[in-house]
Tab-separated table of C-alpha atoms in Angstrom:
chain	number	residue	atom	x	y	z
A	277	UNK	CA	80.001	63.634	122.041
A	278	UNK	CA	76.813	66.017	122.060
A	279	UNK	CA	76.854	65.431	118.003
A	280	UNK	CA	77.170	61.901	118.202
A	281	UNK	CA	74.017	62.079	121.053
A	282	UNK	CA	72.098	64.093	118.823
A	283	UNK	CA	72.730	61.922	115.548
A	284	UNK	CA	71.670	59.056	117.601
A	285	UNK	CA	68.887	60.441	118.984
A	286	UNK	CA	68.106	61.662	115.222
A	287	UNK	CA	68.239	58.019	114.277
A	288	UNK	CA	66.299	56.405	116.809
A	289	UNK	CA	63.481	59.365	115.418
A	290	UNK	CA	63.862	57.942	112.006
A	291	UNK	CA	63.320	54.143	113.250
A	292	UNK	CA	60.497	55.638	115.154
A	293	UNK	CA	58.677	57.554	112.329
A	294	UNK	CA	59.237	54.632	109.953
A	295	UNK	CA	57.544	52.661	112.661
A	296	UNK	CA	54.672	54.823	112.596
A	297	UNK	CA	54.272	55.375	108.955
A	298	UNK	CA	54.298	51.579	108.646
A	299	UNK	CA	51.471	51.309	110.962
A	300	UNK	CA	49.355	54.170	109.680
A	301	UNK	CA	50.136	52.817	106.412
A	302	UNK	CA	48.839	49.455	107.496
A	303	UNK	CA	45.630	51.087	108.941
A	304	UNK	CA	44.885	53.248	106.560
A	305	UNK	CA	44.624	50.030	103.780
A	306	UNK	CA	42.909	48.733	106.644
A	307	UNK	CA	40.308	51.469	106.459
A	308	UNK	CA	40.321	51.520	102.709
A	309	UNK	CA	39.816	47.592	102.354
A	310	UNK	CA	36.842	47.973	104.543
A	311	UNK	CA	35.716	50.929	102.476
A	312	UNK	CA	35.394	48.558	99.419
A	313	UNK	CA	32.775	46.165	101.057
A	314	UNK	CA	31.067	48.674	101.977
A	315	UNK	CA	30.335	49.719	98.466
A	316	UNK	CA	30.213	46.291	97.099
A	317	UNK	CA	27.486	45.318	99.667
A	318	UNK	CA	25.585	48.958	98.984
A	319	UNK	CA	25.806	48.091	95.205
A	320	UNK	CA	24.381	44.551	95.679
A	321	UNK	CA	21.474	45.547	97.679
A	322	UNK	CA	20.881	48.236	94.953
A	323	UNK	CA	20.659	45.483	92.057
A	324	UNK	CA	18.333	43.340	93.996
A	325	UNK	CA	15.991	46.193	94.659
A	326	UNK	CA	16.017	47.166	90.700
A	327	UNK	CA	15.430	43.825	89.915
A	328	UNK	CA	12.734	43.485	92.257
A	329	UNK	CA	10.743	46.787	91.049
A	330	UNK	CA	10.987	45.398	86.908
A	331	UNK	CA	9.193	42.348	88.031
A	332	UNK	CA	6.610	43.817	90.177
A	333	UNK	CA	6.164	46.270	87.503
A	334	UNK	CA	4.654	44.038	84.994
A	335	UNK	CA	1.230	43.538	87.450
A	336	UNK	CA	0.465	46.968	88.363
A	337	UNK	CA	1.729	50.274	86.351
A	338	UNK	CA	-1.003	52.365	87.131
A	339	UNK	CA	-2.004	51.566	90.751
A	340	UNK	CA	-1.384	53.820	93.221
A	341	UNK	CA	0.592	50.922	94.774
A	342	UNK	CA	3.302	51.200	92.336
A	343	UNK	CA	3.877	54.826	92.866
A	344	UNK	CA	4.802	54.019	96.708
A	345	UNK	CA	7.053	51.005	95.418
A	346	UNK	CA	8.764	53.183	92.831
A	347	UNK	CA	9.316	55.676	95.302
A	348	UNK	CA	11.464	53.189	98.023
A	349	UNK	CA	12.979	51.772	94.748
A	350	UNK	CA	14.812	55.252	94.911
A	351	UNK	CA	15.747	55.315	98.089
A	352	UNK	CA	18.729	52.674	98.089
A	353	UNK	CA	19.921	54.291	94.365
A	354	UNK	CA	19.960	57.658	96.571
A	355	UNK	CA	21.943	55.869	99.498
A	356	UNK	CA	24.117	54.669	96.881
A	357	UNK	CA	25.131	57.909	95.413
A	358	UNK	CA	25.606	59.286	99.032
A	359	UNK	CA	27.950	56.354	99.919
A	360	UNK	CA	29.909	56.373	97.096
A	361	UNK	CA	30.508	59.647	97.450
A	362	UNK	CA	31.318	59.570	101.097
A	363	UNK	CA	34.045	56.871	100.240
A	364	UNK	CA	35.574	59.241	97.455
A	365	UNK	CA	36.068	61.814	100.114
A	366	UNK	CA	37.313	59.034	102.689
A	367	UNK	CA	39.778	57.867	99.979
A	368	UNK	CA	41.071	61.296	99.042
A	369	UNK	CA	41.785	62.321	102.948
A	370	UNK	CA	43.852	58.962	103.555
A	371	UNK	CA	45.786	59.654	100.335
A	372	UNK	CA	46.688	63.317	101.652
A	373	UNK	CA	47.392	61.619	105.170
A	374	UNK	CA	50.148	59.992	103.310
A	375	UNK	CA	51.518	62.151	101.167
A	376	UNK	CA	52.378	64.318	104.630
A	377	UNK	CA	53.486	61.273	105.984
A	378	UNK	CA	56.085	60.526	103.177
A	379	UNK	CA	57.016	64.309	102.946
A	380	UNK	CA	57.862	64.258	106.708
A	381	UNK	CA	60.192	60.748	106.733
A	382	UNK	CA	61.746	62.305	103.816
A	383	UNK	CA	62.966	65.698	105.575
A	384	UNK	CA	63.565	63.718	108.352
A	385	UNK	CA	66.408	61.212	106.391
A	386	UNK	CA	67.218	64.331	104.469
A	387	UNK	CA	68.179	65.987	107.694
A	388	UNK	CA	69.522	62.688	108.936
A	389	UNK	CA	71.965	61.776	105.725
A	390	UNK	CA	73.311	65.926	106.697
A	391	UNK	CA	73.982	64.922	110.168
A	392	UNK	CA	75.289	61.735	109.523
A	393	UNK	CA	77.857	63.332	106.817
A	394	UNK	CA	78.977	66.017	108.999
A	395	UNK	CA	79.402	63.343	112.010
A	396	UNK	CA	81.885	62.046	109.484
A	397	UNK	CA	83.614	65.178	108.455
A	398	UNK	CA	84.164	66.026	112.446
A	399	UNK	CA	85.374	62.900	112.941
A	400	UNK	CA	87.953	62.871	110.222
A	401	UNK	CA	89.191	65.836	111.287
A	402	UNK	CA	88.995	64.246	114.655
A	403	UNK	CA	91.509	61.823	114.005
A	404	UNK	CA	93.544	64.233	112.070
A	405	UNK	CA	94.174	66.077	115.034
A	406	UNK	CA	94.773	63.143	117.510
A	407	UNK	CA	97.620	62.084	115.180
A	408	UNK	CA	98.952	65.207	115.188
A	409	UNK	CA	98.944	65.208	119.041
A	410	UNK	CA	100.525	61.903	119.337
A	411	UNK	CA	103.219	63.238	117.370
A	412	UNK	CA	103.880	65.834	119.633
A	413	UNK	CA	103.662	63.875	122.528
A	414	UNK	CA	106.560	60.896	120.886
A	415	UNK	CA	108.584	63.481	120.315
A	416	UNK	CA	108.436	65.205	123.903
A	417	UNK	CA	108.867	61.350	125.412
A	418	UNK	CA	111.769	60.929	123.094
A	419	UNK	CA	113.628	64.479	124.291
A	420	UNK	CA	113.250	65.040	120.601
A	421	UNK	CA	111.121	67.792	120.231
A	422	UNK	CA	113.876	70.026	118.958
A	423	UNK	CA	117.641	68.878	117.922
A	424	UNK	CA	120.606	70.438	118.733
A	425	UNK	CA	121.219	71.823	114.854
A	426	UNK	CA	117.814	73.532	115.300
A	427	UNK	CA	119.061	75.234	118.860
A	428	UNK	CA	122.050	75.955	116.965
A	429	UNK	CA	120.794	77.680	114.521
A	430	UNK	CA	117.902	79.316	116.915
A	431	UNK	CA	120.851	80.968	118.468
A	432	UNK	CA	122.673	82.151	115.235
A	433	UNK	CA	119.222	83.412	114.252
A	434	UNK	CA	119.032	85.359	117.633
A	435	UNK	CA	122.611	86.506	117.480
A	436	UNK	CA	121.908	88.014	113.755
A	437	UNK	CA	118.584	90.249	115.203
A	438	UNK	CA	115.416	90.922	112.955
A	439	UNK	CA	112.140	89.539	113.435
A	440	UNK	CA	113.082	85.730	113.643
A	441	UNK	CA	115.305	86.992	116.086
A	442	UNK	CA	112.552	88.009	117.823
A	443	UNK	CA	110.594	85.192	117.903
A	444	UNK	CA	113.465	82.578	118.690
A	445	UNK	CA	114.961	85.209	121.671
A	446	UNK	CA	113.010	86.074	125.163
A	447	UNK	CA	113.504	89.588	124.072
A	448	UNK	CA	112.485	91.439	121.050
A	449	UNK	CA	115.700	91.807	118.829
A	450	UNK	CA	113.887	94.009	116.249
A	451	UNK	CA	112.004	97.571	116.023
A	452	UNK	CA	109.367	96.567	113.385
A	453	UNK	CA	107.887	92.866	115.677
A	454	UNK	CA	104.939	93.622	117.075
A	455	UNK	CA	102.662	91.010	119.137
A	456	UNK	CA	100.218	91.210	116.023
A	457	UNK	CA	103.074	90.681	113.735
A	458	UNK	CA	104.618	87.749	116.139
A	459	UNK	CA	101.175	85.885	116.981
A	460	UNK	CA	100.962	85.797	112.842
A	461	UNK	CA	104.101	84.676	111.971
A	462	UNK	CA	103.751	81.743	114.840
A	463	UNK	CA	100.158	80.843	113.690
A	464	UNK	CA	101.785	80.412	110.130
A	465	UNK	CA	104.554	78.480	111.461
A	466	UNK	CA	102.125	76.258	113.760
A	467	UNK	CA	100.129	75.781	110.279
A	468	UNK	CA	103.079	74.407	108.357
A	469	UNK	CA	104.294	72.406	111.572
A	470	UNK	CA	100.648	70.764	111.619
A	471	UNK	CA	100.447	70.210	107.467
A	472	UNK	CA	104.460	68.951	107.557
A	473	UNK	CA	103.479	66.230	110.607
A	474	UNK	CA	100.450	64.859	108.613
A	475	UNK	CA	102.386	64.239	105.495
A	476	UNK	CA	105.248	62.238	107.348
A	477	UNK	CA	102.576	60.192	109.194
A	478	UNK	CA	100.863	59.460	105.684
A	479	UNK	CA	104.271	58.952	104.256
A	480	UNK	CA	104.557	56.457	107.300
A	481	UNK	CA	101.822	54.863	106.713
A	482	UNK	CA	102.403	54.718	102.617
A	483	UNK	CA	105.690	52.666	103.807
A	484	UNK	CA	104.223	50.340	106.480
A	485	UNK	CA	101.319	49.641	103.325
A	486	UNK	CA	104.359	48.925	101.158
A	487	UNK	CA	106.535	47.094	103.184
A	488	UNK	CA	103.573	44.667	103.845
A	489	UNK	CA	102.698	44.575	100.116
A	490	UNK	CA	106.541	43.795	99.688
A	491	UNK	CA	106.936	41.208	101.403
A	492	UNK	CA	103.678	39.951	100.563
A	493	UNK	CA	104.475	39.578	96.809
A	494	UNK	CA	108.097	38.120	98.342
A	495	UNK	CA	106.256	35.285	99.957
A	496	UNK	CA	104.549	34.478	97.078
A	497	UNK	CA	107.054	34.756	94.734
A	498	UNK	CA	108.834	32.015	97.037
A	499	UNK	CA	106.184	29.504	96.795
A	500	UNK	CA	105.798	29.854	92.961
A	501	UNK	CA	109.712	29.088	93.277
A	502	UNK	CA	109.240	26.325	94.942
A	503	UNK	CA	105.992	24.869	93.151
A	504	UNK	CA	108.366	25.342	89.973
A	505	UNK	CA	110.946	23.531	90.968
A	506	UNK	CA	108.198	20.458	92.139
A	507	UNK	CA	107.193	20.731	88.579
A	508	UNK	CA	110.568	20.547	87.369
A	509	UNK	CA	111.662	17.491	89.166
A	510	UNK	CA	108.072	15.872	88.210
A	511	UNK	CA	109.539	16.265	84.125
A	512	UNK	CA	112.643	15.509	85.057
């Protein structure tokens, strides 16, 4: 349950930083569109005021009157340069601004897609396990948990002595068993118990697919029958 939290807790993140990088996104073409009049209304002014000093030009080259118009003629080329400029460096920050953006949502799904694939795994195994406990518990509700051949031959084993002796008798039957020795030999058995029980409930389930498929393919092989035999009495 705390993995499950976590991974949705990881996804509502994700929504959320998608959210954001959507919106800076949006205001940082906001910023840039804006950016762009900007420097189409600088470079307007600047052609007015260059047409404007060639045709005063033509009256007065040498007065000292033309020296003070040349000299404001400057000043919007000047302001130009410095604006332009300023937007270059505007432009590069917003492009770094999402760059990090992008680089963050993607460790953030990277980290997501792990999560969301061992989620998966834990579940699996999961369901795995529950199966392997409702086995166990059919057979205890049955009184089937173990025949009488198996205590039959539990008993033979016990009579015989060595170390299954040991393990299927209250009392150790054999020098060499040791509780290192015994707790390995039952985790091995426990292992083959658990690997035996999942392949009879897959074989189960392989039968219950087949048996539907079966009869299935049964049904339909009845109704071609009998749409045969309408054809037949049709030609006949």
């Amino acid at each position: 349950s705390d993995l499950k939290q976590k991974w949705e807790d990881e996804m509502d993140s994700r929504k959320t930083l998608k959210r954001q990088h959507a919106s800076n996104i949006k205001d940082l073409t906001r910023q840039l569109h804006q950016m762009h009049k900007r420097l189409e209304s600088i470079e307007g002014k600047g052609d007015a005021g260059s047409m404007g000093s060639r045709t005063n030009s033509n009256g007065s080259l040498n007065s000292p009157e033309n020296t003070s118009r040349q000299s404001l003629n400057h000043a919007p080329v000047q302001e130009f340069a410095a604006i332009t400029e300023q937007i270059e460096v505007d432009k590069q920050v917003l492009i770094e601004r999402i760059v990090r953006v992008q680089k963050s949502l993607a460790r953030k799904t990277e980290k997501l897609d792990f999560l969301s694939e061992h989620v998966q795994q834990l579940l699996e195994d999961i369901r795995k396990k529950n199966k392997i406990i409702q086995m166990y518990a059919l057979r205890e509700e049955s009184g089937t948990l173990t025949s009488d051949d198996m205590d039959a031959n539990k008993a033979l084993l016990s009579r015989k002595g060595g170390i299954m002796a040991s393990l299927y008798s209250a009392h150790q039957q054999d020098g060499t068993m040791t509780l290192e020795l015994s707790l390995q030999i039952s985790r091995k058995l426990q292992a083959v118990l658990e690997d035996t029980l999942l392949k009879n409930i897959t074989l189960k389930e392989s039968l219950d697919t087949l048996g539907e498929e079966i009869a299935r393919l049964s049904q339909e092989n009845r109704r071609m029958q009998l749409h045969l035999q309408k054809l037949e009495g049709t030609l006949a």
